[in-house]
Rosetta silent file (secondary structure, phi, psi, omega in degrees, C-alpha in Angstrom):
SEQUENCE: XXXXXXXXXXXXXXXXXXXXXXXXXXXXXXXXXXXXXXXXXXXXXXXXXXXXXXXXXXXXXXXXXXXXXXXXXXXXXXXXXXXXXXXXXXXXXXXXXXXXXXXXXXXXXXXXXXXXXXXXXXXXXXXXXXXXXXXXXXXXXXXXXX
SCORE:     score description
SCORE:     0.000 S_00000001
   1 L     0.000  -71.708 -166.520  -12.115   -3.757   11.532 S_00000001
   2 L   -24.022  142.523 -159.346  -15.546   -2.727   11.541 S_00000001
   3 L    31.335   62.640  140.122  -16.825   -0.573   15.043 S_00000001
   4 L   -49.553  -46.162  177.029  -12.887    0.040   15.682 S_00000001
   5 L    76.107   30.386 -166.632  -13.283    3.149   16.707 S_00000001
   6 L   -85.214  146.199 -164.075  -10.511    4.207   14.468 S_00000001
   7 L   -71.933   35.233  160.137   -9.685    7.946   15.130 S_00000001
   8 L  -159.952  150.480  152.395  -10.204    8.892   11.356 S_00000001
   9 L   -53.238  120.220  168.428  -12.493    7.529    8.533 S_00000001
  10 L   -66.808  141.286  174.821  -11.357    5.107    6.329 S_00000001
  11 L   -83.060 -174.231 -151.052  -11.366    5.892    3.113 S_00000001
  12 H   -59.389  -62.993  177.078  -13.637    4.372    0.572 S_00000001
  13 H   -64.730   -1.282 -173.529  -11.303    1.558   -0.677 S_00000001
  14 H  -121.451   31.634 -165.696   -9.642    0.546    2.403 S_00000001
  15 L   -95.408  145.115 -166.485  -13.315   -0.352    4.496 S_00000001
  16 L  -102.018  158.726  179.677  -12.530   -3.997    5.077 S_00000001
  17 L  -148.412  162.064  175.664  -14.713   -6.844    3.740 S_00000001
  18 L   -49.234  -22.902 -173.469  -14.789  -10.619    3.360 S_00000001
  19 L   -72.982  -31.943 -169.401  -12.747  -10.388    0.202 S_00000001
  20 L   -91.934  -18.211 -158.719   -9.958   -8.522    2.216 S_00000001
  21 H   -78.839    6.349  158.428  -10.125   -9.899    5.246 S_00000001
  22 H   -58.690  -80.835 -139.411   -6.575  -12.445    4.621 S_00000001
  23 H   -62.570  -57.498 -176.326   -4.940   -8.903    3.437 S_00000001
  24 H   -55.326  -38.806  158.723   -5.946   -6.891    6.480 S_00000001
  25 H   -44.971  -36.693  174.532   -5.047   -9.805    8.814 S_00000001
  26 H   -76.621  -47.000  162.614   -1.466   -9.808    7.488 S_00000001
  27 H   -32.029  -59.500 -174.037   -1.307   -5.938    7.669 S_00000001
  28 L   -87.337   37.899  149.279   -1.582   -6.613   11.773 S_00000001
  29 L  -119.643   -5.247 -167.487    0.501   -9.007   11.436 S_00000001
  30 L    56.883   46.002  167.870    3.390   -6.714    9.075 S_00000001
  31 L  -113.728  132.534  153.535    3.036   -9.076    6.015 S_00000001
  32 L  -104.688   75.810  161.525    2.103   -7.509    2.763 S_00000001
  33 L   -43.999  126.430  179.713    0.065   -9.422    0.296 S_00000001
  34 E  -116.985  155.171  160.761   -0.755   -9.615   -2.987 S_00000001
  35 E   -68.785  113.493  168.333   -3.478  -11.392   -5.343 S_00000001
  36 E   -95.624  123.614  171.023   -1.934  -14.554   -7.470 S_00000001
  37 E   -81.021  102.487  161.542   -3.130  -16.114  -10.314 S_00000001
  38 L   -32.538  -17.025 -150.491   -3.257  -19.968   -9.704 S_00000001
  39 L  -116.439  -42.685 -179.065   -2.772  -20.755  -13.126 S_00000001
  40 L  -131.461    5.267  154.258   -0.029  -18.446  -14.222 S_00000001
  41 L    82.254   -5.027  141.180    1.413  -16.707  -10.587 S_00000001
  42 L    19.846   42.471 -154.888    0.216  -13.241  -12.315 S_00000001
  43 L   -65.481  138.469  170.246    0.311  -10.896   -9.498 S_00000001
  44 E  -149.549  172.069 -178.385   -2.927   -7.894   -9.223 S_00000001
  45 L  -167.161  143.909   -8.157   -4.451   -5.861   -6.485 S_00000001
  46 L   -95.975  157.853 -142.822   -6.754   -5.305   -5.802 S_00000001
  47 L   -44.902  135.757  169.384   -8.146   -8.729   -5.203 S_00000001
  48 L  -167.175 -121.713  157.426   -9.798  -10.004   -7.849 S_00000001
  49 L  -125.291  162.242 -170.899   -9.659  -11.904  -11.241 S_00000001
  50 E   -81.061  163.963 -157.709   -6.453  -12.233  -13.463 S_00000001
  51 L   -93.326   -0.344  161.103   -6.458  -10.123  -16.476 S_00000001
  52 L   -98.340  -30.059 -170.227   -5.097  -13.464  -18.372 S_00000001
  53 L  -139.456   39.228  172.075   -6.675  -15.586  -17.547 S_00000001
  54 E    40.304 -104.341 -155.194  -10.134  -14.087  -16.217 S_00000001
  55 L   -81.970   -6.028 -167.656  -11.710  -16.748  -13.560 S_00000001
  56 L   -49.029  156.215  165.835   -8.613  -18.928  -12.792 S_00000001
  57 L   -44.906  123.342  165.794   -7.944  -19.564   -8.495 S_00000001
  58 E  -135.939  124.377 -135.912   -6.790  -16.938   -7.122 S_00000001
  59 E  -133.077  145.811  172.393   -4.959  -16.887   -3.764 S_00000001
  60 E   -73.868  146.233  179.171   -3.221  -13.967   -1.449 S_00000001
  61 E  -160.366  146.178  164.272    1.015  -14.755   -1.396 S_00000001
  62 L   -39.125  143.132  137.598    3.809  -13.267    0.800 S_00000001
  63 L  -123.359  163.092 -178.405    4.785   -9.834   -1.433 S_00000001
  64 L   -46.887  -52.497 -170.602    8.343   -8.049   -1.245 S_00000001
  65 L   107.001  -23.058 -149.981    6.814   -4.825    0.369 S_00000001
  66 L  -111.161  132.064  148.967    9.261   -2.940   -2.070 S_00000001
  67 E  -159.555 -125.611 -178.019    8.608   -0.860   -5.137 S_00000001
  68 E  -157.771  136.919 -168.183    8.740    2.594   -6.741 S_00000001
  69 E   -70.203  145.006 -174.099    6.803    6.039   -6.763 S_00000001
  70 E  -111.936  -39.667 -177.532    4.946    6.486  -10.137 S_00000001
  71 E  -174.299  177.821 -155.187    3.303    9.713   -8.697 S_00000001
  72 E  -146.702  142.261  160.313    1.928   11.539   -5.703 S_00000001
  73 E  -148.518  156.505 -167.255   -0.699   14.401   -5.091 S_00000001
  74 E  -104.968  133.312 -164.205   -0.951   16.122   -1.685 S_00000001
  75 L  -102.189  130.555  174.557   -4.641   16.430   -0.398 S_00000001
  76 L  -102.326  -29.972 -171.044   -5.277   19.869    1.248 S_00000001
  77 L   -63.400  136.043  172.594   -9.047   19.661    1.225 S_00000001
  78 L   -87.970  122.085  173.974   -9.875   18.570    4.864 S_00000001
  79 L   -92.663    0.978 -176.828  -12.981   15.845    4.474 S_00000001
  80 L  -178.785  150.559  164.033  -13.626   15.379    8.322 S_00000001
  81 L   -40.921  -68.589  177.937  -12.589   16.803   11.448 S_00000001
  82 L   -26.694  -40.265  172.734  -10.474   13.840   12.053 S_00000001
  83 L   -69.489   72.147 -179.446   -7.989   14.334    9.737 S_00000001
  84 L  -107.137  156.834 -175.151   -5.523   16.369   11.635 S_00000001
  85 L   116.524  176.672  176.533   -1.776   17.047   10.969 S_00000001
  86 L   -58.565  160.283 -177.920    0.147   18.442    7.934 S_00000001
  87 L   -71.918  112.478 -159.928   -1.933   17.301    4.561 S_00000001
  88 L   -64.287 -173.516  173.125   -1.021   13.706    3.775 S_00000001
  89 E  -116.171  153.064  179.678   -0.007   12.799    0.337 S_00000001
  90 E  -102.868  101.986  170.183   -1.710    9.817   -2.172 S_00000001
  91 E  -107.363  170.107  173.513    0.801    8.160   -3.801 S_00000001
  92 E  -108.711  127.250  147.449    0.521    5.392   -6.561 S_00000001
  93 E   -98.298   94.210 -159.703    3.386    2.687   -6.180 S_00000001
  94 E   -75.307  138.756  174.726    4.093    0.291   -8.584 S_00000001
  95 E  -109.050  110.616 -157.325    5.245   -3.084   -6.743 S_00000001
  96 L   -39.552  -19.950  177.462    8.195   -4.928   -7.614 S_00000001
  97 L   -71.023  -14.675 -162.304    5.595   -8.014   -8.062 S_00000001
  98 L   113.572  -29.738  176.853    3.707   -5.451  -10.527 S_00000001
  99 E   -84.952  164.962  177.410    0.606   -4.131   -9.681 S_00000001
 100 L   -71.720  153.919 -172.926   -0.160   -0.591   -8.828 S_00000001
 101 L   177.533  120.239  167.863   -1.230    0.401   -5.262 S_00000001
 102 E   -99.777  134.774 -146.660   -2.338    3.675   -3.602 S_00000001
 103 E  -152.863 -176.834  178.077   -0.798    4.142   -0.379 S_00000001
 104 L  -120.712  164.839  147.127    0.640    7.603    1.684 S_00000001
 105 E  -111.313  161.878  169.727    4.302    7.953    2.182 S_00000001
 106 L  -143.035  170.156 -167.660    5.872    8.903    4.962 S_00000001
 107 L   100.362  -11.777 -161.728    9.143    9.684    6.123 S_00000001
 108 L  -115.098  132.320  152.352   10.632   11.208    3.123 S_00000001
 109 L   -26.181  -73.182 -145.524   11.766   14.932    2.771 S_00000001
 110 L  -149.430  106.006  162.599   11.074   15.235   -0.801 S_00000001
 111 L   -89.856  139.363 -176.530    9.234   12.647   -3.108 S_00000001
 112 L  -125.765  128.567  176.088   10.779   11.997   -6.227 S_00000001
 113 L   -61.079  118.184 -177.441    9.175    9.890   -9.235 S_00000001
 114 L   102.699  -13.462 -174.479   11.148    6.442   -9.119 S_00000001
 115 L   -41.209  161.704  153.677   12.165    6.988   -5.604 S_00000001
 116 L  -102.040  117.465 -171.984   12.589    3.436   -3.758 S_00000001
 117 E  -104.281  159.313  179.576    9.883    2.816   -1.401 S_00000001
 118 E  -143.590  145.182  148.679    9.306    0.010    1.356 S_00000001
 119 E   -47.105  137.902  161.752    6.080   -1.099    3.259 S_00000001
 120 E  -142.982  156.770 -178.003    5.775    0.016    6.681 S_00000001
 121 E   -99.964   98.015  172.107    2.476   -0.550    8.998 S_00000001
 122 E   -68.429  142.507  165.487    0.693    2.318   10.849 S_00000001
 123 E  -110.396  105.410  141.975   -1.881    1.185   13.678 S_00000001
 124 E   -62.483  -14.991  178.670   -4.537    3.894   13.827 S_00000001
 125 E  -167.513  157.263  156.562   -6.683    2.233   16.484 S_00000001
 126 L    -6.158  117.704  150.060   -6.831   -1.496   18.056 S_00000001
 127 L    77.433   -0.810 -177.427   -6.856   -4.083   15.322 S_00000001
 128 E  -121.488   91.486 -166.397   -6.803   -0.971   12.580 S_00000001
 129 E  -111.892  155.306 -170.876   -3.181   -1.232   10.681 S_00000001
 130 E  -136.513  124.478  162.161   -2.822    0.509    7.632 S_00000001
 131 E   -95.674  118.510  166.566    0.321   -0.064    5.030 S_00000001
 132 E   -99.943  163.787  150.201    2.274    2.796    4.350 S_00000001
 133 E  -114.458 -167.204  168.653    5.538    3.340    2.885 S_00000001
 134 E  -139.357 -169.038 -165.643    8.810    4.951    3.345 S_00000001
 135 E  -107.945  129.046 -166.517   11.574    5.489    1.527 S_00000001
 136 L   -80.790  167.766 -171.548   13.593    1.999    1.463 S_00000001
 137 L   -87.409  -18.378  166.058   16.675    1.638    3.279 S_00000001
 138 L  -131.897  142.814  158.939   18.810    0.185    0.793 S_00000001
 139 L   -76.348  171.498  171.975   19.083    0.399   -2.834 S_00000001
 140 L   -94.820  114.066 -163.742   19.024   -2.586   -5.302 S_00000001
 141 L   -27.512  139.935 -171.569   22.071   -4.029   -6.476 S_00000001
 142 L    78.170  -13.456 -170.077   23.481   -2.738   -9.620 S_00000001
 143 L   -83.497  147.521  176.744   21.245    0.469   -9.170 S_00000001
 144 L  -114.893   18.058 -170.570   23.032    3.872   -9.219 S_00000001
 145 L  -131.940  159.838  159.610   19.847    6.079   -8.361 S_00000001
 146 L  -104.883    0.000    0.000   17.217    5.533   -5.815 S_00000001
């Protein structure tokens, strides 16, 4: 992804590197991955070691791409002229698999803690695809609230 001419700078935590190459390739294919421990299957984000088994073998695996909004903030400060448009939100999403991830939530008139979300993929430049979240189209079975 480097040298891709993306219309805006990457935030520091989404700069492409060898450790995350498989994740970014999956995003380009419309798939969301998490890293799982080969010993217990515990899902972690970002890629790293299992908090239960330390240096156990880890592998990228497909995730549901669904979760719940934990909290968010709106970024009003423009750190670069390439950030145009409405001020973006930065959300903390708890994936159904367990890990907490930072992302932007798009397509919601109003954000509410606990609202169900699903991943979507936004191509910001050729071969530069970022995961974002949108309100989930359906509620989980047995849920009375979104």
